[in-house]
XYZ file of C-alpha atoms in Angstrom:
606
model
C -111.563 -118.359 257.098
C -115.006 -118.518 259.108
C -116.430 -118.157 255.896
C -115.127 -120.802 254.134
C -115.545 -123.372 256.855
C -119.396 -122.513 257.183
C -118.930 -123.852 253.335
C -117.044 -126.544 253.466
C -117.985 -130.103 255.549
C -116.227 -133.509 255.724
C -118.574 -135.188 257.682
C -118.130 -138.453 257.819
C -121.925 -139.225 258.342
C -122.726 -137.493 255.633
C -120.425 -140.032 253.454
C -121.298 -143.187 255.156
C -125.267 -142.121 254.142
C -124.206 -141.410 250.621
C -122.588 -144.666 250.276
C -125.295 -146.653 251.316
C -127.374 -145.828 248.049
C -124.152 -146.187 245.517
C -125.167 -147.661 242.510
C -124.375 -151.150 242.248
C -122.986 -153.819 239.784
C -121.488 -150.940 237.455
C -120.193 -152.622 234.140
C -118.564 -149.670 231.935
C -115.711 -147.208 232.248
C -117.894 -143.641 232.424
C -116.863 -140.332 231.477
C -120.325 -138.707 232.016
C -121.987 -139.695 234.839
C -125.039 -139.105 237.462
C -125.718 -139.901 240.961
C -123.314 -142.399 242.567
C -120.234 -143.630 244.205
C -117.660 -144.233 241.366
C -114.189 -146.150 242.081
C -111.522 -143.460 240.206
C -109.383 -145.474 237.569
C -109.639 -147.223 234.132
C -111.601 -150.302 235.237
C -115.092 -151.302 235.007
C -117.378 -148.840 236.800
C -114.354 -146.381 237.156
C -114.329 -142.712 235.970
C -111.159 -141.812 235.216
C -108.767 -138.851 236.790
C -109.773 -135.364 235.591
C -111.698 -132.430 235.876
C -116.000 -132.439 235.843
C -118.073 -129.827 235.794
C -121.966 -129.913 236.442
C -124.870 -127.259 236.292
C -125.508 -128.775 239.662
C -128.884 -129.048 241.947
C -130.684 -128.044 244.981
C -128.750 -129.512 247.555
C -125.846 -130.951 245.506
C -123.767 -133.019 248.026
C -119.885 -134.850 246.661
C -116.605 -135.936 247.924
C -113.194 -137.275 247.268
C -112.366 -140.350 248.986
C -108.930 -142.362 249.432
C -108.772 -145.032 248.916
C -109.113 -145.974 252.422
C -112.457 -144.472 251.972
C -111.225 -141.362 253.866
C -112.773 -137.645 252.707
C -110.085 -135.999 250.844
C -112.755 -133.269 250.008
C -116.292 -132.766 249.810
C -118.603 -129.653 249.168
C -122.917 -129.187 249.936
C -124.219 -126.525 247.467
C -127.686 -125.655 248.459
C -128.445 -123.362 245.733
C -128.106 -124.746 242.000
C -125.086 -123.859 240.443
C -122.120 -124.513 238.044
C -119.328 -126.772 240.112
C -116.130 -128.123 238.720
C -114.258 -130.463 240.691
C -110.972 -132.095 239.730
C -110.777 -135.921 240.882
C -106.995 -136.981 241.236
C -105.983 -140.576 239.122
C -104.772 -141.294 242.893
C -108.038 -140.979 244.737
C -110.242 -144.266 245.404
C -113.806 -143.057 244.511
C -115.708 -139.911 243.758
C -118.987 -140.088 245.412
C -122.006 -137.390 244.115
C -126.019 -136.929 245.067
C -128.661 -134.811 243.489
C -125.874 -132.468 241.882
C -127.134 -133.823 238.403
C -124.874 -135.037 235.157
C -121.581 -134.417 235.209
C -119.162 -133.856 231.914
C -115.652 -133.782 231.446
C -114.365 -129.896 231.263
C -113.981 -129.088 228.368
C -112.245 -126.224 226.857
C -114.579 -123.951 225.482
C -116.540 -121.056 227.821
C -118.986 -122.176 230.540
C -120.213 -118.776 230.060
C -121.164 -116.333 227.320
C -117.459 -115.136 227.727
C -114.537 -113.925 229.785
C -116.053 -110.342 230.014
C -119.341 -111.233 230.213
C -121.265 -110.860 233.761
C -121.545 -114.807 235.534
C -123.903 -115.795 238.536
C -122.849 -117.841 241.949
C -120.949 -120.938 240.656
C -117.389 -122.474 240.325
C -115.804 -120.836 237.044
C -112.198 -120.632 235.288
C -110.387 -118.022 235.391
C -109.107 -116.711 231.958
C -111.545 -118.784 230.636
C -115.022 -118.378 231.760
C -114.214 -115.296 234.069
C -111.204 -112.637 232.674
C -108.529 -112.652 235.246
C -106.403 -109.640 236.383
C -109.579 -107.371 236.495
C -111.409 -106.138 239.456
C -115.445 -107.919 239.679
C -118.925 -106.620 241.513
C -121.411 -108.186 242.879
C -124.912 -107.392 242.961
C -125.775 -108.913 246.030
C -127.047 -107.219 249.110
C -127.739 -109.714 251.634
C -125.017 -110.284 254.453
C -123.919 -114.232 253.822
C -122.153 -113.267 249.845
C -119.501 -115.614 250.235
C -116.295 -115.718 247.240
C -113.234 -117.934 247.469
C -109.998 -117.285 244.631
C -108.640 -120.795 243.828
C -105.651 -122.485 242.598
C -107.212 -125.829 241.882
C -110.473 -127.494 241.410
C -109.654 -130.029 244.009
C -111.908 -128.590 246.494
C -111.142 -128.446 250.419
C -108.762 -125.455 252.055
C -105.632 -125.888 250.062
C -106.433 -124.699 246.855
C -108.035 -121.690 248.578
C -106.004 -118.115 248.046
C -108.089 -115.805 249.397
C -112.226 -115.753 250.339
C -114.400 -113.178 251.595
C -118.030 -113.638 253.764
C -119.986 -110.558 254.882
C -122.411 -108.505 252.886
C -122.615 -107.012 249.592
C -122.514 -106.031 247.319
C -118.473 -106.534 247.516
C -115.500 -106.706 244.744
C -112.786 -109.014 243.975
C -109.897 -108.707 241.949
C -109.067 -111.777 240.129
C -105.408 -112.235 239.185
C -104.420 -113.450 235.950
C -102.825 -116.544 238.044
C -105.544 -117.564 239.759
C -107.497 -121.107 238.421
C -110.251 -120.952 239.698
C -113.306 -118.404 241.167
C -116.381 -119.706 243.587
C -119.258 -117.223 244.910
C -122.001 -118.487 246.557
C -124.994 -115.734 247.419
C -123.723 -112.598 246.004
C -125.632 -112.558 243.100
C -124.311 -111.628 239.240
C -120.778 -110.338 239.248
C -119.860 -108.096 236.489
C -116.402 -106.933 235.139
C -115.680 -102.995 236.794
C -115.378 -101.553 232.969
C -114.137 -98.239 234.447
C -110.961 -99.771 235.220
C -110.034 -100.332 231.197
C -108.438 -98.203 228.357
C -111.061 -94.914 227.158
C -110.610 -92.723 224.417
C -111.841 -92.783 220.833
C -111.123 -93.102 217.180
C -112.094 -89.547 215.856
C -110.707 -90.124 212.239
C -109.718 -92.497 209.242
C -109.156 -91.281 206.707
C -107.368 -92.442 202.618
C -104.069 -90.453 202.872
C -101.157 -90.707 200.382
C -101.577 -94.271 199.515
C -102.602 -95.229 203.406
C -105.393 -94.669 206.036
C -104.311 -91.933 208.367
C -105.904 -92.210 211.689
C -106.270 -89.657 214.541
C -107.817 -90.078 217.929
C -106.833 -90.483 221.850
C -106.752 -92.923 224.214
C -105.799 -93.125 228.284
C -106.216 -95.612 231.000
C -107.006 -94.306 234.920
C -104.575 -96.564 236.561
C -101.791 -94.346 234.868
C -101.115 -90.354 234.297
C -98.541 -91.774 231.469
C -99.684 -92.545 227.785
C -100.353 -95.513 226.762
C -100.036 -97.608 223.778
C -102.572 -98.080 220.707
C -102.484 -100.624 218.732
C -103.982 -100.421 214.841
C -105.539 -103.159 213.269
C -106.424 -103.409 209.823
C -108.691 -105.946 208.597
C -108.698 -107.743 211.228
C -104.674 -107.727 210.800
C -102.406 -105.691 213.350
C -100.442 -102.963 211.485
C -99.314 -100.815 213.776
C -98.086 -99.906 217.504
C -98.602 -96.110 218.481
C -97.891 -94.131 220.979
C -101.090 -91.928 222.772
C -98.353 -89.090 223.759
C -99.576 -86.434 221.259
C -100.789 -82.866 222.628
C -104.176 -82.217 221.936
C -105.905 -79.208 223.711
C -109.148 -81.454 224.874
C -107.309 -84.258 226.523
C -103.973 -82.840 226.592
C -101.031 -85.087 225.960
C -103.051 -88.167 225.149
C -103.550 -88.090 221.630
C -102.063 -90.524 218.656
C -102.056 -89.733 214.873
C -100.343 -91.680 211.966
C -100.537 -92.877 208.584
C -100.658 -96.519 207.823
C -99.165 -97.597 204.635
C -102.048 -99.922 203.130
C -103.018 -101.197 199.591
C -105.519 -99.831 197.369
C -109.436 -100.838 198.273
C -111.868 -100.731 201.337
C -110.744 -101.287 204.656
C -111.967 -101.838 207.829
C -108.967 -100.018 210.878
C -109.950 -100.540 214.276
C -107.721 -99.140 216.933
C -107.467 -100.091 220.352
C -105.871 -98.861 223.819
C -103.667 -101.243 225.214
C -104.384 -101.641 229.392
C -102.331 -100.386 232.253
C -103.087 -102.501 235.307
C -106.627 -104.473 235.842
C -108.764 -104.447 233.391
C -108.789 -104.967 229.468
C -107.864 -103.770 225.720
C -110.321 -101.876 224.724
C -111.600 -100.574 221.322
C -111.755 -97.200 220.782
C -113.062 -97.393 217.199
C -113.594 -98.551 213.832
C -113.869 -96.953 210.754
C -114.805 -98.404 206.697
C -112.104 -96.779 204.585
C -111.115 -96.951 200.881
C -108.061 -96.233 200.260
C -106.920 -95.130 196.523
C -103.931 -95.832 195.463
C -104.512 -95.416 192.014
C -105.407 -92.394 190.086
C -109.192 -90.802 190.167
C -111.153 -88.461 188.868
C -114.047 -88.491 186.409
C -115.150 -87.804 182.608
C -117.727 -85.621 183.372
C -118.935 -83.860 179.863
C -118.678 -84.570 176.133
C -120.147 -81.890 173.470
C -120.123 -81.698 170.044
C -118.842 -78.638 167.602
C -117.662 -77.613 164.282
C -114.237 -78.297 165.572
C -114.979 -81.894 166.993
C -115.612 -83.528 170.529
C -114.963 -81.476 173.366
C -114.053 -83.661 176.300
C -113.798 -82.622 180.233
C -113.606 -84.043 183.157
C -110.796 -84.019 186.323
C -108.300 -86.444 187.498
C -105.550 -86.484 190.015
C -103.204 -88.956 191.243
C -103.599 -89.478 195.233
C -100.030 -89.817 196.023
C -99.031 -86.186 194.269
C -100.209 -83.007 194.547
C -99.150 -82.123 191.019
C -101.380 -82.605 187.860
C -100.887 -86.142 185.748
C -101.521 -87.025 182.563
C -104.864 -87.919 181.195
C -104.828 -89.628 177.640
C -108.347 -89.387 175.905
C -108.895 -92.165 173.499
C -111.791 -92.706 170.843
C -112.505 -95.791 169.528
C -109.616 -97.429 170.892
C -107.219 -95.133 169.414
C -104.994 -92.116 171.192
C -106.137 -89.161 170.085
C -104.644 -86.411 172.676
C -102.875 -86.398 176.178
C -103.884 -83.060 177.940
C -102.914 -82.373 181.509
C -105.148 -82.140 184.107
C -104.212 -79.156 185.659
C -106.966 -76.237 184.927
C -108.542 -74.713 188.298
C -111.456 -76.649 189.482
C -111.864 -75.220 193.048
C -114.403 -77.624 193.642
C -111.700 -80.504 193.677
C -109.665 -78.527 196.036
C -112.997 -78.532 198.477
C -113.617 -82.041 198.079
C -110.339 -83.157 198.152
C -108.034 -80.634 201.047
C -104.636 -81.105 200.428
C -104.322 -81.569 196.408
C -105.392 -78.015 195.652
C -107.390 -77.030 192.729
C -105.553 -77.424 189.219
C -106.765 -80.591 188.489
C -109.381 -80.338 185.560
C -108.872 -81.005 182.074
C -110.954 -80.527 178.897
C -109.299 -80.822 175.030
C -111.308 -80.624 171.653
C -110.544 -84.185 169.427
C -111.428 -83.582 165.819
C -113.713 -86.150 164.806
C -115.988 -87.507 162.520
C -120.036 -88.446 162.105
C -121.987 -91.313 164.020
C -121.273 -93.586 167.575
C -117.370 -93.335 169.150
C -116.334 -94.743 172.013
C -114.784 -92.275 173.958
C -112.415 -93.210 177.185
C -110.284 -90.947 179.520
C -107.180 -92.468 181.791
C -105.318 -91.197 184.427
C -101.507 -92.074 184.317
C -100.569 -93.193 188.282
C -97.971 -91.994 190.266
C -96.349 -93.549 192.771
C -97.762 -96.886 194.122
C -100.912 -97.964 192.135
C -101.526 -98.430 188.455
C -103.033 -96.299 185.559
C -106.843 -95.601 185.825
C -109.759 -95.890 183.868
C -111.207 -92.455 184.612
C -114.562 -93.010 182.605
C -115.820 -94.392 178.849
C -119.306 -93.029 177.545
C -120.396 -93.899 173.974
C -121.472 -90.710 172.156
C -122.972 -90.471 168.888
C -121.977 -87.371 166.877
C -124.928 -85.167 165.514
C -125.472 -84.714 161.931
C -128.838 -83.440 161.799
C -129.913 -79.776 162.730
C -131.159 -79.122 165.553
C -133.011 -76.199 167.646
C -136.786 -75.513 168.939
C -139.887 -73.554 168.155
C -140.166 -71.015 170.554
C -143.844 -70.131 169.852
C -146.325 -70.198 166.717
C -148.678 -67.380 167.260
C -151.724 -66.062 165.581
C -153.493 -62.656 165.475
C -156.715 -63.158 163.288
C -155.401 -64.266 159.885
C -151.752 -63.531 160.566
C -149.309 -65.904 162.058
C -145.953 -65.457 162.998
C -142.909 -68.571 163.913
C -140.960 -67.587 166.510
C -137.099 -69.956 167.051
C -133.705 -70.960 166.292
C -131.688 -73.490 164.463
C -127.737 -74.958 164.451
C -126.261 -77.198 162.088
C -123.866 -79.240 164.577
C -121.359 -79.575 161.849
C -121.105 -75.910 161.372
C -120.719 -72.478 162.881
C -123.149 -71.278 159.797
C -126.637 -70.289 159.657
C -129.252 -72.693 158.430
C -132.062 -72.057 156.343
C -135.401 -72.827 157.636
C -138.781 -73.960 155.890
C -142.191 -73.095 157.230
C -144.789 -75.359 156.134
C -148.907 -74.747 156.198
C -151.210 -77.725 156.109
C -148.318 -79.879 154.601
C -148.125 -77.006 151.564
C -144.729 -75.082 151.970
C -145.301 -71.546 152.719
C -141.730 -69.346 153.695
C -138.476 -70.158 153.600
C -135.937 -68.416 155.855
C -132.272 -67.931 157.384
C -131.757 -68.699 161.000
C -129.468 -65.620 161.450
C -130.932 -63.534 163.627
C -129.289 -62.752 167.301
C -129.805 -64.824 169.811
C -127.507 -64.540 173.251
C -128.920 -67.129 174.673
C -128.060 -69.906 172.023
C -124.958 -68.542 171.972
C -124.405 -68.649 175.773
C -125.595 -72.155 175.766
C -123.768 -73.282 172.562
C -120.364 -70.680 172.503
C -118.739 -73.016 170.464
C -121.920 -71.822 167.518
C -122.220 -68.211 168.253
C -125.326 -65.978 168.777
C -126.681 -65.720 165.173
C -128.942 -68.328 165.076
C -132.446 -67.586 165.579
C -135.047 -67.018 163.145
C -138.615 -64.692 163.577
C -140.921 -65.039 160.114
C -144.373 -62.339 160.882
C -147.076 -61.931 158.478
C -147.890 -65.331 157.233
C -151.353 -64.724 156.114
C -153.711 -67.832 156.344
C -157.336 -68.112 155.559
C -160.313 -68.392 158.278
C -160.034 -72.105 160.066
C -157.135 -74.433 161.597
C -154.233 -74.794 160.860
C -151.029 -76.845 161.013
C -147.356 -75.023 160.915
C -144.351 -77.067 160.487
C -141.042 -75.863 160.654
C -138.161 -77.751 159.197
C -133.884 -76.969 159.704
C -132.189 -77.676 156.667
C -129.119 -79.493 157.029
C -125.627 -78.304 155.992
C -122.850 -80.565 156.755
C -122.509 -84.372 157.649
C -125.575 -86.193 156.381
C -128.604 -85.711 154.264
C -131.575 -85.790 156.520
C -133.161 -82.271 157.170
C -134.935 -81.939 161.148
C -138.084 -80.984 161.644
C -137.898 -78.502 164.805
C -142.095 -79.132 165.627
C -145.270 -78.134 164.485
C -148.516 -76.114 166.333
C -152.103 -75.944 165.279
C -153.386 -72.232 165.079
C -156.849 -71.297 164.304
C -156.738 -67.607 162.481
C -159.665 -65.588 161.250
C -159.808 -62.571 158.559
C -163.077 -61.623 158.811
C -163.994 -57.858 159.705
C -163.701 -57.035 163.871
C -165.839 -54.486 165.651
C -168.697 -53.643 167.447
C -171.972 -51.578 168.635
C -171.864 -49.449 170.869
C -174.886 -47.833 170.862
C -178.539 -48.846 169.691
C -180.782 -45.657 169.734
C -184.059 -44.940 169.554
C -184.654 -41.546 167.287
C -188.236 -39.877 167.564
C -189.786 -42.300 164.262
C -186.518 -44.289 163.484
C -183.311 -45.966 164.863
C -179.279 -44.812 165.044
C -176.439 -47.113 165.494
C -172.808 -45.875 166.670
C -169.937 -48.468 167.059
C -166.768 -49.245 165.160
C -165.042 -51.780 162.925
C -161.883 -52.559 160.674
C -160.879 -55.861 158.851
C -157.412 -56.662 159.695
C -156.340 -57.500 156.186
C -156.663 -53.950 155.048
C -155.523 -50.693 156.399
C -158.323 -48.189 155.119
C -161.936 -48.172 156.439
C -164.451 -51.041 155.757
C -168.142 -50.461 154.915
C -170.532 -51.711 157.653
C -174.549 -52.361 156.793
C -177.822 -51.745 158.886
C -180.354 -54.014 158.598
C -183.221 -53.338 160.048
C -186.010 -56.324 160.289
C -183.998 -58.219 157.600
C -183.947 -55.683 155.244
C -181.213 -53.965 154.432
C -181.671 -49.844 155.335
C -178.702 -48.128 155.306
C -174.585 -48.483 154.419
C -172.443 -46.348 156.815
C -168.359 -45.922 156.783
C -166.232 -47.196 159.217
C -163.415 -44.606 159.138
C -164.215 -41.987 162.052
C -161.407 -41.029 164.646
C -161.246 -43.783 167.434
C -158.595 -43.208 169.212
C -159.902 -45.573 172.449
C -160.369 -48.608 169.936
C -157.345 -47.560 168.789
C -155.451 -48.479 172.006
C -157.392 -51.159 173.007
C -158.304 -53.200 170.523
C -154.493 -54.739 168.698
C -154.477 -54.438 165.076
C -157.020 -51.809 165.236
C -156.389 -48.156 163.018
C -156.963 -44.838 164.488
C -160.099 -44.485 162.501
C -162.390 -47.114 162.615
C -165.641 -45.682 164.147
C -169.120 -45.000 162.904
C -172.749 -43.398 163.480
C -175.245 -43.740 161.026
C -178.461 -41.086 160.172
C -181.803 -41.969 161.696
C -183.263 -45.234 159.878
C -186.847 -44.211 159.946
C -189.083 -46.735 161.204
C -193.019 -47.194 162.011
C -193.234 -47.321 165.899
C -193.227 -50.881 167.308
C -190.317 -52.956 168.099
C -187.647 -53.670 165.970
C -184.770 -55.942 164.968
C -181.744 -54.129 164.142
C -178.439 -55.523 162.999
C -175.243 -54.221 162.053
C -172.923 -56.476 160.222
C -168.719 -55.626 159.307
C -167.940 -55.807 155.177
C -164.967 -57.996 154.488
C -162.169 -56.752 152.427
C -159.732 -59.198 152.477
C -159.474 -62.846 153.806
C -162.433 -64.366 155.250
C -165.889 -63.495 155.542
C -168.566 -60.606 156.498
C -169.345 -60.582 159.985
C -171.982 -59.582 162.477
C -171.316 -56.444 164.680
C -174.137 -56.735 166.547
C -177.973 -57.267 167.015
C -180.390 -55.422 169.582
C -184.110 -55.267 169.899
C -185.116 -51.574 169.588
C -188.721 -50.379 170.321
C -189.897 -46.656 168.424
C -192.590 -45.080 169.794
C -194.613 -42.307 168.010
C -193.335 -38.703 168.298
């Protein structure tokens, strides 16, 4: 008790000077007040019976008075703080100085909440400070001085226990006690270690519920202790942490909690053993699906019709359901989904695999509207598993691998499908808007037919040895259609430039004692025998040579080229001096005569 009665005075002195500056003449019944004596009652100038609380002020000095005038109780606070006194209907007057306003109590928090850490001051327990938990200080000086109350009257009586020494120290608050007063030790803050620990590893959807998994103890007990599930915001549940688990051994709680179909939030929380509080150990966002799901994942288009797939599986059965496909509003088939889809079984553990479906609906041209359900069992209703508008092909399709030309030759590389058909298509090749071939689309292709099984391989078409004259060209190709609709498709179109004028070259420009030789080789790729090629020498034409010697280099080089296709002409006399000598490629075919080469060649007298 030395503590407390350093605090506490009831010096009479101390009253008798704090009367003599009471405010006079005072007209109205207060409620909030200041500085003053106050008569206690309903009156005039009277502040009724009840508990006040201030923020306080340096030196705050009050008392209860009799009504004799006698100190019931009185307090001096040096140091600023929250007070709360409770002034009896009974007493005569309540006399306060430099302590600042004081309000009626009221009942919400003085502080940021039960839990949270509070400085030197008078608080409630339960209210602004959590009762039946164990507090620290932070002080270190030796004059921390704590009081537990039962009353806000002030004095010794409603004292319970107090403390006075150094800290920092602890006190444990009972959830009894009214009131708590420090003075000097600082911020006090709730000893945390002294609540529930443990976690909320998992929530997870589960058979039409939210299974959730975790542990949970409390260090004032070796025993389990209880967990209680909420579920938006709702409590659902009261487990048991007595599971075995091999990383916190007999501590652990699982369950399923029966909930309706959507997102929800499950928080779990260990219920305390002893001082401290609940504590949360976890929340998780779950959605929960009662009702079937799955998804239409594919529609294609054959000969036979629409070819739907997707998967589907009700949550609350491992065994396939139903899934009715309907087009434009109408039931057209009801195929189980129950083929292997292993990546279900991944996504989903615990349903297993069988869960896809896929059916071929014979159907006509243009837009449908194409919808898959899944039937529900168990709680939930039927699903909408997915709707996609698809329009049905009726024109052919394919591509134009490649339009190539080598000099006047081009060739139309591609493939082509009817959708409405398994059959080839003809195709039309088109030059400079003039049509020019017309072909099947029946060659082997394994790709298209990898790609499109439903058509086969033979689709493909290859048309070489289009001939074109010298220039640029435009080549069109065009699928002709077979089944539904009239329009035919036009699968692209390339400009090529192509050339059939001769190809070759010199070689060799030589200088003959009195004349010139030329050596080189040439063909025209329209014909397969030898050209004629012409020396001119100075403009004038001098001599007309073969091109149809063995070449076998040219030959292997040069693509299009013949085995014979070289030449070497006879001395051109000439008189010495320099010369201009020419060689120049005969067309036979398509196109035009072209130069060979041209060289300067100087003859010099023998």
């Amino acid at each position: 008790m030395v503590g407390m009665l350093a605090r506490r005075g009831s010096s009479r002195a101390a009253r008798v000077v704090a009367a003599s500056v009471a405010a006079a003449c005072l007209v109205l019944s207060v409620s909030a007040f200041g500085d003053g004596r106050y008569p206690v009652g309903t009156g005039a100038g009277h502040i009724p019976g009840g508990t006040y609380t201030t923020a306080g002020g340096a030196n705050c000095y009050w008392e209860r008075d009799d009504l004799s005038g006698g100190i019931i109780a009185n307090d001096f606070i040096a140091n600023p703080q929250r007070t709360i006194v409770t002034v009896d209907g009974t007493d005569g007057a309540f006399d306060t100085r430099r302590c600042g306003d004081w309000q009626p109590l009221g009942a919400a928090p003085l502080t940021a909440g039960p839990n949270a850490p509070v400085p030197d001051g008078t608080w409630r327990v339960g209210t602004d400070v959590a009762g039946n938990n164990r507090w620290i200080s932070s002080a270190s000086t030796g004059d921390c001085y704590w009081e537990r109350l039962s009353s806000f009257h002030g004095g010794l009586a409603p004292v319970i226990d107090n403390f006075f020494g150094s800290g920092p120290t602890t006190v444990v608050l009972s959830a009894s006690d009214v009131g708590f007063h420090s003075n000097r030790c600082g911020t006090w803050i709730r000893d945390t270690q002294l609540d529930p620990f443990g976690s909320l590893d998992t929530a997870a959807s589960d058979n039409g519920g939210i299974r959730v998994v975790g542990w949970a103890q409390d260090r004032e007990t070796g025993s389990p202790i209880d967990v209680h599930v909420y579920v938006d915001g709702t409590p659902r549940a009261v487990l048991h942490a007595n599971v075995g688990r091999p990383d916190v051994g007999a501590h652990g709680y699982a369950a399923v909690v029966a909930v309706g179909a959507g997102t929800h939030l499950v928080c779990t929380y260990g219920i305390n053993v002893g001082l401290g509080e609940n504590a949360a150990l976890g929340c998780r966002s779950v959605t929960v699906i009662g009702n079937p799901v799955g998804n239409l994942e594919r529609i294609t288009y054959s000969p036979a019709g629409l070819r739907v797939s997707g998967w589907a599986f009700d949550p609350n059965s491992v065994a396939p359901i139903k899934v009715p496909i309907y087009i434009d509003g109408r039931g057209r088939a009801v195929p189980t989904a129950s083929q292997p889809r292993p990546d279900i079984g991944r996504a989903f553990p615990g349903y297993g695999d069988d869960h896809g479906f896929a059916v071929t609906v014979p159907i006509g041209g243009g837009a449908h509207s194409v919808c898959a359900y899944g039937i529900n069992v168990g709680i939930g209703a039927n699903a909408t598993i997915g709707c996609r508008t698809f329009v049905t092909p009726t024109a052919p399709t394919g591509s134009i691998d490649a339009i190539t030309a080598r000099y006047d030759t081009v060739r139309v590389r591609g493939w082509a499908i009817d959708p409405n058909t398994a059959d080839p298509v003809g195709v039309r090749v088109y030059v400079d808007g003039v049509g020019r071939a017309a072909l099947t689309a029946s060659s082997s292709r394994p790709d298209i037919g990898k790609a499109l099984p439903a058509y086969g391989p033979n689709h493909g078409f290859d048309l070489t040895g289009l001939q074109l004259g010298n220039g640029a060209h435009q080549v069109c190709v065009y699928a002709i259609n077979l089944g539904i609709g009239a329009a035919n498709s036009t699968l692209g179109c390339r400009t090529v430039r192509t050339s059939g004028n001769p190809v070759g070259g010199v070689d060799a420009f030589v200088e003959a004692v009195g004349g010139v030789k030329v050596r080189g080789w040439a063909f025209d790729p329209d014909v397969a025998t030898p050209i004629t090629v012409r020396v001119y020498v100075d403009g004038a034409f001098r001599q007309s040579l073969p091109a149809g010697s063995p070449r076998p280099d040219v030959a292997s080089s040069v693509p299009g080229a013949g085995p014979d296709t070289g030449f070497t002409g006879d001395k051109i006399m000439t008189p010495p001096g320099s010369h201009q000598v020419c060689v120049y490629g005969i067309n036979a075919g398509i196109g035009t005569s072209s130069t060979l080469g041209c060289a300067t060649v100087t003859v010099h007298t023998g």
